[in-house]
Tab-separated table of C-alpha atoms in Angstrom:
chain	number	residue	atom	x	y	z
A	1	MET	CA	117.357	63.761	51.624
A	2	SER	CA	117.749	66.751	53.906
A	3	ALA	CA	115.126	67.644	56.484
A	4	VAL	CA	113.035	70.736	55.973
A	5	GLU	CA	114.077	73.452	58.439
A	6	GLN	CA	111.148	75.274	59.963
A	7	PRO	CA	111.589	79.002	60.618
A	8	SER	CA	111.689	79.982	64.268
A	9	THR	CA	109.226	82.319	65.915
A	10	ALA	CA	110.005	86.002	65.328
A	11	ALA	CA	110.191	88.650	68.040
A	12	GLN	CA	108.356	91.931	67.581
A	13	PHE	CA	107.517	94.798	69.933
A	14	GLY	CA	105.054	97.631	69.888
A	15	ALA	CA	105.847	101.327	69.904
A	16	LEU	CA	106.649	103.189	73.116
A	17	ASP	CA	103.407	103.942	74.933
A	18	ARG	CA	103.068	107.618	75.824
A	19	PRO	CA	99.736	108.766	77.305
A	20	THR	CA	98.212	111.561	75.241
A	21	VAL	CA	95.192	113.765	75.773
A	22	LEU	CA	94.896	116.007	72.721
A	23	LEU	CA	96.638	115.922	69.336
A	24	GLY	CA	99.515	113.824	70.638
A	25	LEU	CA	100.178	116.029	73.673
A	26	GLY	CA	100.349	114.733	77.227
A	27	PRO	CA	98.313	116.099	80.152
A	28	VAL	CA	101.040	118.488	81.370
A	29	GLN	CA	101.720	119.704	77.840
A	30	VAL	CA	98.022	120.408	77.291
A	31	GLY	CA	98.020	122.394	80.540
A	32	PHE	CA	100.878	124.634	79.387
A	33	VAL	CA	99.280	125.117	75.961
A	34	GLY	CA	95.912	125.903	77.570
A	35	VAL	CA	97.420	128.567	79.833
A	36	ALA	CA	99.268	130.088	76.860
A	37	VAL	CA	96.070	130.234	74.789
A	38	LEU	CA	94.142	131.730	77.711
A	39	ILE	CA	96.720	134.504	78.138
A	40	ALA	CA	96.786	135.258	74.403
A	41	VAL	CA	92.988	135.353	74.041
A	42	SER	CA	92.601	137.521	77.144
A	43	ALA	CA	95.160	139.977	75.783
A	44	VAL	CA	93.387	140.186	72.427
A	45	TYR	CA	89.991	140.840	74.023
A	46	THR	CA	91.310	143.473	76.441
A	47	THR	CA	93.871	145.476	74.442
A	48	GLY	CA	93.689	144.125	70.898
A	49	ALA	CA	96.670	143.375	68.687
A	50	ALA	CA	99.030	145.490	70.787
A	51	GLY	CA	98.198	143.462	73.871
A	52	PHE	CA	98.607	140.231	71.923
A	53	ALA	CA	102.116	141.262	70.863
A	54	ALA	CA	103.051	142.522	74.323
A	55	SER	CA	101.831	139.363	76.048
A	56	ALA	CA	103.928	137.204	73.721
A	57	LEU	CA	106.643	137.327	76.369
A	58	LEU	CA	104.281	135.284	78.558
A	59	TRP	CA	102.373	132.977	76.260
A	60	GLY	CA	105.306	132.371	73.881
A	61	PRO	CA	107.536	130.491	76.368
A	62	LEU	CA	104.539	128.601	77.763
A	63	LEU	CA	103.536	127.495	74.276
A	64	ALA	CA	107.111	126.443	73.508
A	65	VAL	CA	107.388	124.438	76.734
A	66	GLY	CA	104.127	122.662	75.959
A	67	THR	CA	104.887	121.729	72.350
A	68	ILE	CA	108.655	121.460	71.809
A	69	SER	CA	110.646	118.256	72.368
A	70	VAL	CA	114.414	118.000	72.831
A	71	LYS	CA	116.180	114.710	72.021
A	72	GLY	CA	112.890	112.839	71.950
A	73	ARG	CA	111.740	114.149	75.331
A	74	PRO	CA	109.204	116.979	75.861
A	75	VAL	CA	110.544	120.138	77.466
A	76	VAL	CA	108.115	119.673	80.376
A	77	GLU	CA	110.015	116.487	81.283
A	78	TRP	CA	113.406	118.191	81.038
A	79	ILE	CA	112.515	120.936	83.526
A	80	PRO	CA	112.244	118.740	86.681
A	81	LEU	CA	115.230	116.637	85.579
A	82	VAL	CA	117.533	119.640	85.156
A	83	ALA	CA	116.234	121.264	88.345
A	84	SER	CA	116.847	118.096	90.370
A	85	TRP	CA	120.363	117.770	88.955
A	86	GLN	CA	121.209	121.368	89.815
A	87	VAL	CA	119.927	120.978	93.371
A	88	ARG	CA	121.896	117.770	93.918
A	89	SER	CA	125.045	119.266	92.382
A	90	LEU	CA	124.925	122.413	94.511
A	91	SER	CA	124.211	120.431	97.686
A	92	GLY	CA	127.033	117.943	97.063
A	93	ARG	CA	124.759	114.921	96.761
A	94	THR	CA	126.405	113.734	93.531
A	95	ARG	CA	129.442	112.487	95.439
A	96	ALA	CA	129.759	109.781	98.085
A	97	LEU	CA	132.888	108.567	99.859
A	98	THR	CA	133.388	105.715	102.308
A	99	GLN	CA	136.128	106.076	104.891
A	100	PRO	CA	138.506	103.085	105.153
A	101	THR	CA	137.863	102.963	108.893
A	102	THR	CA	134.094	102.757	108.413
A	103	THR	CA	132.711	99.420	109.556
A	104	ALA	CA	129.251	98.328	108.521
A	105	ARG	CA	127.202	95.822	110.422
A	106	PRO	CA	127.265	92.385	108.771
A	107	SER	CA	123.489	92.439	108.348
A	108	GLU	CA	123.346	95.859	106.662
A	109	LEU	CA	124.032	97.009	103.126
A	110	VAL	CA	124.716	100.705	102.470
A	111	LEU	CA	124.805	101.826	98.834
A	112	PRO	CA	125.010	105.371	97.407
A	113	GLY	CA	121.680	106.477	95.981
A	114	ILE	CA	119.535	104.295	98.242
A	115	ALA	CA	117.973	106.090	101.175
A	116	GLY	CA	118.496	104.231	104.421
A	117	ARG	CA	120.114	100.855	104.908
A	118	LEU	CA	119.167	97.548	103.355
A	119	ARG	CA	118.949	94.554	105.691
A	120	VAL	CA	120.728	91.370	104.615
A	121	LEU	CA	118.930	88.398	106.151
A	122	THR	CA	119.124	84.657	105.614
A	123	SER	CA	116.225	82.419	104.627
A	124	PRO	CA	115.817	78.917	106.099
A	125	ALA	CA	117.437	77.520	102.934
A	126	GLY	CA	120.439	79.849	103.251
A	127	THR	CA	119.451	82.334	100.534
A	128	ALA	CA	120.355	85.985	101.033
A	129	MET	CA	117.235	88.106	101.620
A	130	ILE	CA	117.793	91.809	100.864
A	131	ALA	CA	115.050	93.637	102.759
A	132	ASP	CA	114.111	97.236	101.982
A	133	ARG	CA	111.849	98.644	104.695
A	134	ARG	CA	111.015	101.796	102.741
A	135	SER	CA	109.594	99.944	99.754
A	136	GLY	CA	108.385	96.948	101.764
A	137	THR	CA	110.140	94.381	99.568
A	138	VAL	CA	112.485	91.427	99.961
A	139	THR	CA	114.777	90.448	97.076
A	140	ALA	CA	116.550	87.175	96.297
A	141	ILE	CA	119.174	86.622	93.591
A	142	ALA	CA	119.796	83.475	91.538
A	143	ARG	CA	122.777	82.566	89.374
A	144	VAL	CA	121.530	81.069	86.119
A	145	SER	CA	123.303	79.127	83.378
A	146	SER	CA	122.152	77.555	80.131
A	147	THR	CA	123.340	75.151	77.464
A	148	GLY	CA	123.241	77.827	74.772
A	149	PHE	CA	120.653	79.220	72.389
A	150	VAL	CA	122.258	80.748	69.297
A	151	LEU	CA	123.476	77.440	67.814
A	152	ASP	CA	120.275	75.503	68.561
A	153	ASP	CA	117.966	74.438	65.754
A	154	PRO	CA	114.748	76.463	65.272
A	155	GLN	CA	112.558	73.870	66.996
A	156	THR	CA	114.761	73.883	70.102
A	157	GLN	CA	114.843	77.669	70.128
A	158	ASP	CA	111.049	77.806	69.942
A	159	ARG	CA	110.767	75.290	72.776
A	160	LYS	CA	113.116	77.297	74.985
A	161	SER	CA	111.338	80.558	74.164
A	162	THR	CA	107.994	78.980	74.998
A	163	GLY	CA	109.442	77.731	78.281
A	164	TRP	CA	110.682	81.221	79.140
A	165	GLY	CA	107.233	82.590	78.356
A	166	ARG	CA	105.768	80.094	80.817
A	167	VAL	CA	108.251	81.289	83.444
A	168	LEU	CA	107.019	84.852	82.984
A	169	GLY	CA	103.428	83.630	83.074
A	170	MET	CA	104.069	81.778	86.338
A	171	VAL	CA	105.678	84.848	87.908
A	172	CYS	CA	102.798	87.044	86.763
A	173	GLN	CA	100.337	84.782	88.572
A	174	GLN	CA	102.146	85.191	91.909
A	175	PRO	CA	100.430	88.053	93.781
A	176	GLN	CA	103.392	88.601	96.116
A	177	VAL	CA	105.857	89.265	93.275
A	178	VAL	CA	106.588	92.968	92.796
A	179	ARG	CA	109.327	92.843	90.210
A	180	VAL	CA	111.669	90.501	88.358
A	181	GLN	CA	115.032	91.456	86.888
A	182	VAL	CA	117.194	89.587	84.380
A	183	LEU	CA	120.807	90.791	84.367
A	184	ASN	CA	123.528	89.626	82.008
A	185	ARG	CA	126.957	91.186	82.426
A	186	THR	CA	130.427	90.750	81.026
A	187	ALA	CA	133.272	91.703	83.349
A	188	PRO	CA	136.996	91.016	83.836
A	189	GLY	CA	137.993	87.893	85.711
A	190	GLY	CA	137.343	84.980	83.368
A	191	ALA	CA	140.332	83.070	84.734
A	192	GLY	CA	139.198	83.239	88.356
A	193	THR	CA	137.949	79.646	88.419
A	194	ALA	CA	141.221	78.322	87.027
A	195	ARG	CA	143.216	80.307	89.575
A	196	ALA	CA	141.065	78.974	92.427
A	197	TRP	CA	141.545	75.383	91.241
A	198	TRP	CA	145.292	75.901	90.944
A	199	ARG	CA	145.573	77.301	94.457
A	200	ALA	CA	143.639	74.327	95.826
A	201	HIS	CA	145.781	71.690	94.077
A	202	THR	CA	149.326	73.052	94.363
A	203	SER	CA	151.718	73.690	97.206
A	204	GLU	CA	154.406	76.249	97.953
A	205	THR	CA	157.114	73.671	97.201
A	206	ALA	CA	155.985	73.262	93.590
A	207	PRO	CA	158.732	73.441	90.915
A	208	TRP	CA	159.545	76.577	88.932
A	209	ALA	CA	157.310	75.509	86.044
A	210	ALA	CA	154.284	75.507	88.347
A	211	ARG	CA	155.157	78.983	89.600
A	212	LEU	CA	155.495	80.181	86.006
A	213	LEU	CA	152.077	78.756	85.180
A	214	ALA	CA	150.618	80.529	88.226
A	215	ASP	CA	152.039	83.827	86.947
A	216	LEU	CA	150.467	83.185	83.555
A	217	MET	CA	147.100	82.580	85.221
A	218	ASP	CA	147.373	85.838	87.133
A	219	HIS	CA	148.080	87.643	83.857
A	220	ALA	CA	145.169	85.848	82.164
A	221	ALA	CA	142.850	87.082	84.897
A	222	ASP	CA	143.337	90.608	83.565
A	223	GLU	CA	142.847	89.601	79.924
A	224	CYS	CA	139.948	87.149	80.142
A	225	ASP	CA	136.317	88.060	80.658
A	226	THR	CA	133.532	86.284	82.456
A	227	ASN	CA	129.876	86.252	81.505
A	228	GLU	CA	127.398	86.161	84.360
A	229	CYS	CA	123.619	85.848	84.284
A	230	LEU	CA	121.563	86.708	87.360
A	231	ILE	CA	117.830	86.748	88.027
A	232	ALA	CA	116.551	88.854	90.928
A	233	ILE	CA	113.003	88.533	92.179
A	234	SER	CA	111.425	91.015	94.561
A	235	THR	CA	108.408	90.164	96.718
A	236	ARG	CA	106.170	92.113	99.073
A	237	THR	CA	106.512	91.898	102.827
A	238	THR	CA	103.378	91.650	104.917
A	239	ARG	CA	104.981	93.156	108.013
A	240	ASN	CA	108.430	94.131	109.256
A	241	VAL	CA	110.614	91.319	107.968
A	242	ALA	CA	112.971	91.697	110.929
A	243	GLY	CA	110.144	90.977	113.344
A	244	ARG	CA	107.919	88.024	113.981
A	245	THR	CA	107.231	87.335	110.301
A	246	ARG	CA	110.888	86.930	109.322
A	247	THR	CA	110.749	83.120	109.387
A	248	ASP	CA	107.452	83.047	107.496
A	249	GLN	CA	108.778	85.485	104.905
A	250	GLY	CA	111.903	83.384	104.422
A	251	ALA	CA	109.892	80.194	104.026
A	252	ALA	CA	107.612	81.855	101.463
A	253	LEU	CA	110.626	83.157	99.550
A	254	ASP	CA	112.232	79.706	99.541
A	255	GLN	CA	109.007	78.202	98.214
A	256	LEU	CA	108.876	80.788	95.423
A	257	ALA	CA	112.554	80.131	94.659
A	258	THR	CA	111.870	76.407	94.333
A	259	SER	CA	108.948	77.028	91.964
A	260	LEU	CA	111.020	79.444	89.890
A	261	SER	CA	113.910	76.981	89.667
A	262	SER	CA	111.566	74.262	88.399
A	263	ALA	CA	110.002	76.592	85.830
A	264	LEU	CA	113.423	77.724	84.613
A	265	GLY	CA	114.518	74.106	84.273
A	266	ALA	CA	111.655	73.495	81.838
A	267	ALA	CA	113.151	76.263	79.674
A	268	ASP	CA	116.636	74.671	79.846
A	269	LEU	CA	117.771	77.396	82.235
A	270	HIS	CA	119.493	75.991	85.294
A	271	VAL	CA	119.779	77.762	88.639
A	272	THR	CA	123.339	76.968	89.668
A	273	ALA	CA	122.874	78.581	93.086
A	274	TRP	CA	120.863	81.138	94.991
A	275	VAL	CA	123.178	83.869	96.224
A	276	THR	CA	123.969	83.521	99.924
A	277	PRO	CA	125.058	86.326	102.283
A	278	ALA	CA	128.648	85.080	101.882
A	279	ASP	CA	128.428	85.491	98.081
A	280	LEU	CA	126.618	88.818	98.096
A	281	GLY	CA	129.787	90.883	98.501
A	282	ALA	CA	131.309	89.761	95.201
A	283	VAL	CA	127.994	90.196	93.367
A	284	ILE	CA	127.585	93.797	94.533
A	285	ARG	CA	131.235	94.801	94.279
A	286	ARG	CA	131.536	93.685	90.656
A	287	ALA	CA	129.249	96.571	89.651
A	288	TYR	CA	131.546	99.159	91.279
A	289	ASP	CA	135.035	97.646	91.213
A	290	PRO	CA	135.243	95.152	88.320
A	291	ALA	CA	139.042	95.154	88.155
A	292	GLY	CA	139.470	94.717	91.906
A	293	THR	CA	136.831	92.003	92.106
A	294	ALA	CA	138.524	90.068	89.297
A	295	THR	CA	141.769	89.814	91.268
A	296	ALA	CA	140.293	89.569	94.781
A	297	ASP	CA	140.817	86.481	96.873
A	298	ASP	CA	137.299	85.100	96.927
A	299	THR	CA	138.326	82.193	99.119
A	300	ASP	CA	138.783	84.379	102.208
A	301	PRO	CA	135.450	84.392	104.102
A	302	THR	CA	136.546	87.360	106.228
A	303	LEU	CA	136.256	89.630	103.166
A	304	THR	CA	132.541	89.050	102.771
A	305	HIS	CA	131.185	92.098	104.528
A	306	ARG	CA	134.168	94.356	103.935
A	307	LEU	CA	133.557	94.102	100.188
A	308	LEU	CA	129.978	95.354	100.327
A	309	GLY	CA	129.481	98.701	98.623
A	310	PRO	CA	131.895	101.058	96.838
A	311	MET	CA	134.647	103.156	98.367
A	312	GLY	CA	133.693	106.200	96.305
A	313	VAL	CA	131.138	107.348	93.725
A	314	GLN	CA	131.144	110.551	91.665
A	315	GLU	CA	128.092	111.209	89.500
A	316	HIS	CA	128.434	113.361	86.387
A	317	TRP	CA	125.800	114.581	83.944
A	318	ASP	CA	126.227	111.668	81.523
A	319	HIS	CA	128.440	109.127	83.322
A	320	LEU	CA	129.345	107.719	86.728
A	321	VAL	CA	132.809	107.225	88.229
A	322	THR	CA	133.306	104.434	90.795
A	323	ASP	CA	136.300	102.702	92.383
A	324	THR	CA	138.138	101.346	89.329
A	325	ALA	CA	135.741	102.038	86.470
A	326	VAL	CA	133.680	104.619	84.614
A	327	HIS	CA	130.099	103.759	83.648
A	328	ALA	CA	127.434	105.103	81.307
A	329	THR	CA	123.878	103.772	81.347
A	330	TYR	CA	121.548	103.721	78.353
A	331	TRP	CA	117.800	103.260	78.202
A	332	VAL	CA	116.350	101.090	75.437
A	333	ALA	CA	113.861	103.650	74.147
A	334	GLN	CA	112.564	101.455	71.346
A	335	TRP	CA	112.668	97.719	70.746
A	336	PRO	CA	112.444	96.223	67.227
A	337	ARG	CA	109.092	97.063	65.648
A	338	SER	CA	109.581	94.675	62.733
A	339	PRO	CA	109.794	90.875	63.050
A	340	MET	CA	113.274	89.851	64.248
A	341	HIS	CA	114.921	86.549	65.045
A	342	GLN	CA	114.815	85.585	68.703
A	343	THR	CA	118.588	86.100	68.952
A	344	PHE	CA	118.375	89.772	67.967
A	345	LEU	CA	120.176	90.837	71.177
A	346	GLN	CA	123.266	88.782	70.312
A	347	PRO	CA	125.331	91.837	69.157
A	348	LEU	CA	124.730	93.513	72.520
A	349	ILE	CA	125.236	90.528	74.815
A	350	LEU	CA	127.930	88.442	73.118
A	351	ALA	CA	130.117	91.114	71.509
A	352	PRO	CA	133.769	90.367	72.401
A	353	GLY	CA	136.086	92.901	73.976
A	354	SER	CA	133.420	94.976	75.696
A	355	HIS	CA	132.181	95.115	79.271
A	356	ARG	CA	128.429	95.654	79.313
A	357	THR	CA	125.543	94.904	81.603
A	358	VAL	CA	122.242	94.262	79.837
A	359	THR	CA	119.268	94.387	82.191
A	360	LEU	CA	115.576	93.734	81.696
A	361	ILE	CA	113.280	94.835	84.534
A	362	ALA	CA	109.652	93.718	84.452
A	363	GLU	CA	106.749	94.482	86.774
A	364	PRO	CA	103.745	92.151	86.550
A	365	MET	CA	100.423	93.930	86.297
A	366	PRO	CA	97.158	92.541	87.693
A	367	ALA	CA	94.715	91.675	84.943
A	368	ALA	CA	92.118	94.194	86.138
A	369	ARG	CA	94.630	97.037	86.159
A	370	ALA	CA	96.010	96.044	82.765
A	371	LEU	CA	92.516	96.014	81.263
A	372	ARG	CA	91.833	99.479	82.717
A	373	GLU	CA	95.003	100.837	81.133
A	374	ILE	CA	94.133	99.237	77.809
A	375	ARG	CA	90.647	100.744	77.849
A	376	ARG	CA	92.112	104.135	78.751
A	377	ALA	CA	94.521	103.872	75.826
A	378	LYS	CA	91.657	102.971	73.481
A	379	VAL	CA	89.616	105.964	74.646
A	380	GLU	CA	92.629	108.259	74.206
A	381	TYR	CA	93.221	106.961	70.687
A	382	LEU	CA	89.588	107.347	69.621
A	383	ALA	CA	89.352	110.834	71.150
A	384	ASP	CA	92.607	111.882	69.514
A	385	ALA	CA	91.438	110.506	66.168
A	386	GLY	CA	88.207	112.504	66.494
A	387	HIS	CA	90.113	115.728	67.207
A	388	ARG	CA	92.412	115.111	64.247
A	389	ALA	CA	89.434	114.605	61.972
A	390	LYS	CA	87.813	117.856	63.163
A	391	VAL	CA	90.903	119.953	62.422
A	392	GLY	CA	91.568	118.142	59.162
A	393	GLN	CA	94.833	116.556	60.254
A	394	ILE	CA	95.878	113.436	58.369
A	395	GLU	CA	95.943	110.214	60.380
A	396	ASP	CA	99.439	108.718	60.479
A	397	GLU	CA	100.388	105.056	60.577
A	398	THR	CA	102.225	105.468	63.884
A	399	ALA	CA	98.937	105.990	65.724
A	400	ASN	CA	97.340	103.092	63.858
A	401	ALA	CA	100.224	100.778	64.795
A	402	ALA	CA	99.957	101.825	68.446
A	403	TYR	CA	96.210	101.117	68.418
A	404	ALA	CA	96.808	97.690	66.855
A	405	GLU	CA	99.302	96.934	69.648
A	406	VAL	CA	96.694	97.904	72.257
A	407	LEU	CA	94.167	95.555	70.669
A	408	ARG	CA	96.739	92.742	70.648
A	409	ARG	CA	97.453	93.238	74.358
A	410	GLU	CA	93.735	93.170	75.108
A	411	GLN	CA	93.311	89.939	73.162
A	412	ASP	CA	96.235	88.340	75.018
A	413	LEU	CA	94.741	89.303	78.383
A	414	ILE	CA	91.352	87.911	77.423
A	415	SER	CA	93.096	84.679	76.388
A	416	GLY	CA	94.586	84.344	79.876
A	417	HIS	CA	98.115	85.669	79.370
A	418	GLY	CA	99.815	88.019	81.814
A	419	ASP	CA	100.872	91.599	81.203
A	420	TYR	CA	104.105	93.311	82.238
A	421	ARG	CA	105.487	96.800	82.380
A	422	PHE	CA	109.113	96.426	81.392
A	423	THR	CA	112.157	98.443	80.501
A	424	GLY	CA	115.630	97.660	79.200
A	425	LEU	CA	118.839	99.250	80.486
A	426	ILE	CA	122.424	98.836	79.293
A	427	THR	CA	125.435	99.898	81.357
A	428	VAL	CA	128.763	100.299	79.561
A	429	THR	CA	131.893	100.017	81.733
A	430	ALA	CA	135.474	101.034	80.957
A	431	PRO	CA	138.657	101.804	82.933
A	432	THR	CA	138.895	105.467	81.827
A	433	ALA	CA	136.650	108.176	80.407
A	434	GLY	CA	138.367	107.955	77.010
A	435	ASP	CA	137.864	104.206	76.830
A	436	LEU	CA	134.258	104.719	77.897
A	437	GLU	CA	133.456	106.904	74.890
A	438	THR	CA	134.963	104.295	72.573
A	439	ALA	CA	132.947	101.544	74.261
A	440	CYS	CA	129.780	103.652	74.083
A	441	GLY	CA	130.260	104.088	70.343
A	442	ALA	CA	130.620	100.327	69.924
A	443	THR	CA	127.502	99.772	72.040
A	444	GLU	CA	125.435	102.172	69.950
A	445	THR	CA	126.585	100.372	66.801
A	446	ALA	CA	125.663	96.993	68.299
A	447	ALA	CA	122.247	98.352	69.280
A	448	ALA	CA	121.667	99.503	65.710
A	449	GLN	CA	122.470	95.970	64.522
A	450	ALA	CA	119.895	94.670	67.005
A	451	MET	CA	117.334	97.227	65.697
A	452	CYS	CA	117.126	98.843	69.140
A	453	GLU	CA	117.114	102.585	69.792
A	454	LEU	CA	119.254	103.658	72.750
A	455	ARG	CA	119.189	106.930	74.649
A	456	ARG	CA	121.990	107.844	76.991
A	457	LEU	CA	120.497	108.898	80.294
A	458	VAL	CA	121.585	112.260	81.667
A	459	GLY	CA	121.152	113.822	85.068
A	460	GLN	CA	120.272	110.471	86.632
A	461	GLN	CA	123.270	108.229	86.035
A	462	GLY	CA	123.461	107.316	89.728
A	463	GLN	CA	119.940	105.920	89.923
A	464	ALA	CA	120.296	104.390	86.465
A	465	HIS	CA	123.433	102.510	87.532
A	466	LEU	CA	121.647	101.194	90.616
A	467	ALA	CA	118.788	99.871	88.503
A	468	ALA	CA	120.890	98.525	85.633
A	469	ALA	CA	124.149	97.205	87.091
A	470	LEU	CA	123.008	95.815	90.464
A	471	PRO	CA	120.710	92.753	90.710
A	472	LEU	CA	118.445	94.336	93.318
A	473	ALA	CA	115.251	94.663	91.210
A	474	ARG	CA	115.074	98.345	92.105
A	475	GLY	CA	112.281	99.289	89.732
A	476	LEU	CA	111.498	101.122	86.515
A	477	LEU	CA	113.008	104.500	85.752
């Protein structure tokens, strides 16, 4: 007699939350529409119909800017984006080159797109602490592995999902945590471990068969891929981390790392190691030079600091060119709104033959702030519903679904759960621009299979690559 298989818990997300003030328009949009109406009414009262027609050159564009959307984004959001891109393009800030003779201090990390220098410090336990003085944060990175999820039975999958939820709940209760990032990337270099073992266990006097096998391993390094999962956690600094509180900050970070490792273990996620300053070079370089990192000699400790940062970066409108790769970053504009299996991201993460970085960035919100935002959203919905009723506009199910999601969040907060602001980013990497377009098409198809809506970011590929491809917990776009 076969056992009855229980269905696993389904995953479902709410609609994208966009603050509205009147009839689905945001505050800035309402401002443009209000100015347009004011100009039109003033023209009618002063000069009649002729003035109304003549002033159309003024109120017409304002009304269009306030009401029209292009590619799912209001025109009022396109204006600053395009203006910023034009300014950066004309001033040459879309290109960054590093001279071969440039030598960086071992304790500093310089990356294009980040103002100033990041300090690389060491905690008492040996973990690399990436300190950003401008934002007042310190970030640590953990390498994480698991025993698998897709082939588990539904009960095991539910247990692991519940354990991951407890990890997020634990992080949300830590007041010093600013941000947590989960990064899963596929890159060349899957045979690196085998090559390292072979170098350690063979000698130069080995027979010809051993040399032939070494050549095969070098060739396999270019053909095989490696899958890497990293978790970055960013915490607040009380004072200058390079000053008197450096030791205290490191001890606090080590304590948080220990708690996080224990919580991840309960979810069958194992922290194989916390990234040290000696390992940081390979972690950062893989985002800029995947082909070079795959064939680099990781056993040479003198390469640690010379490998930090790219040699060159060229930002284009819809893609980014780095040392040996071309990248395009997507934003997950909409997650599945219907119940999906917990493995719904499998087409994006485990698709063979593609190099992608899937990143989830989450910022814990204090309960008081989350409740204020929920109440604001409820007031906006009720006010908008009242305005729609006055003008005779039919209520649509999209607004009702958004209101139901707000009520669910409020109920979860009242029950003691935490609340996060989160976003998903996907970076597609290829050797050439032609290969990139092919890979982007495959990624969009995989996203459709996962019931996710992707939007290719434009005018901000540099910042998007920093947030999506580097485990630095840089923040939400």
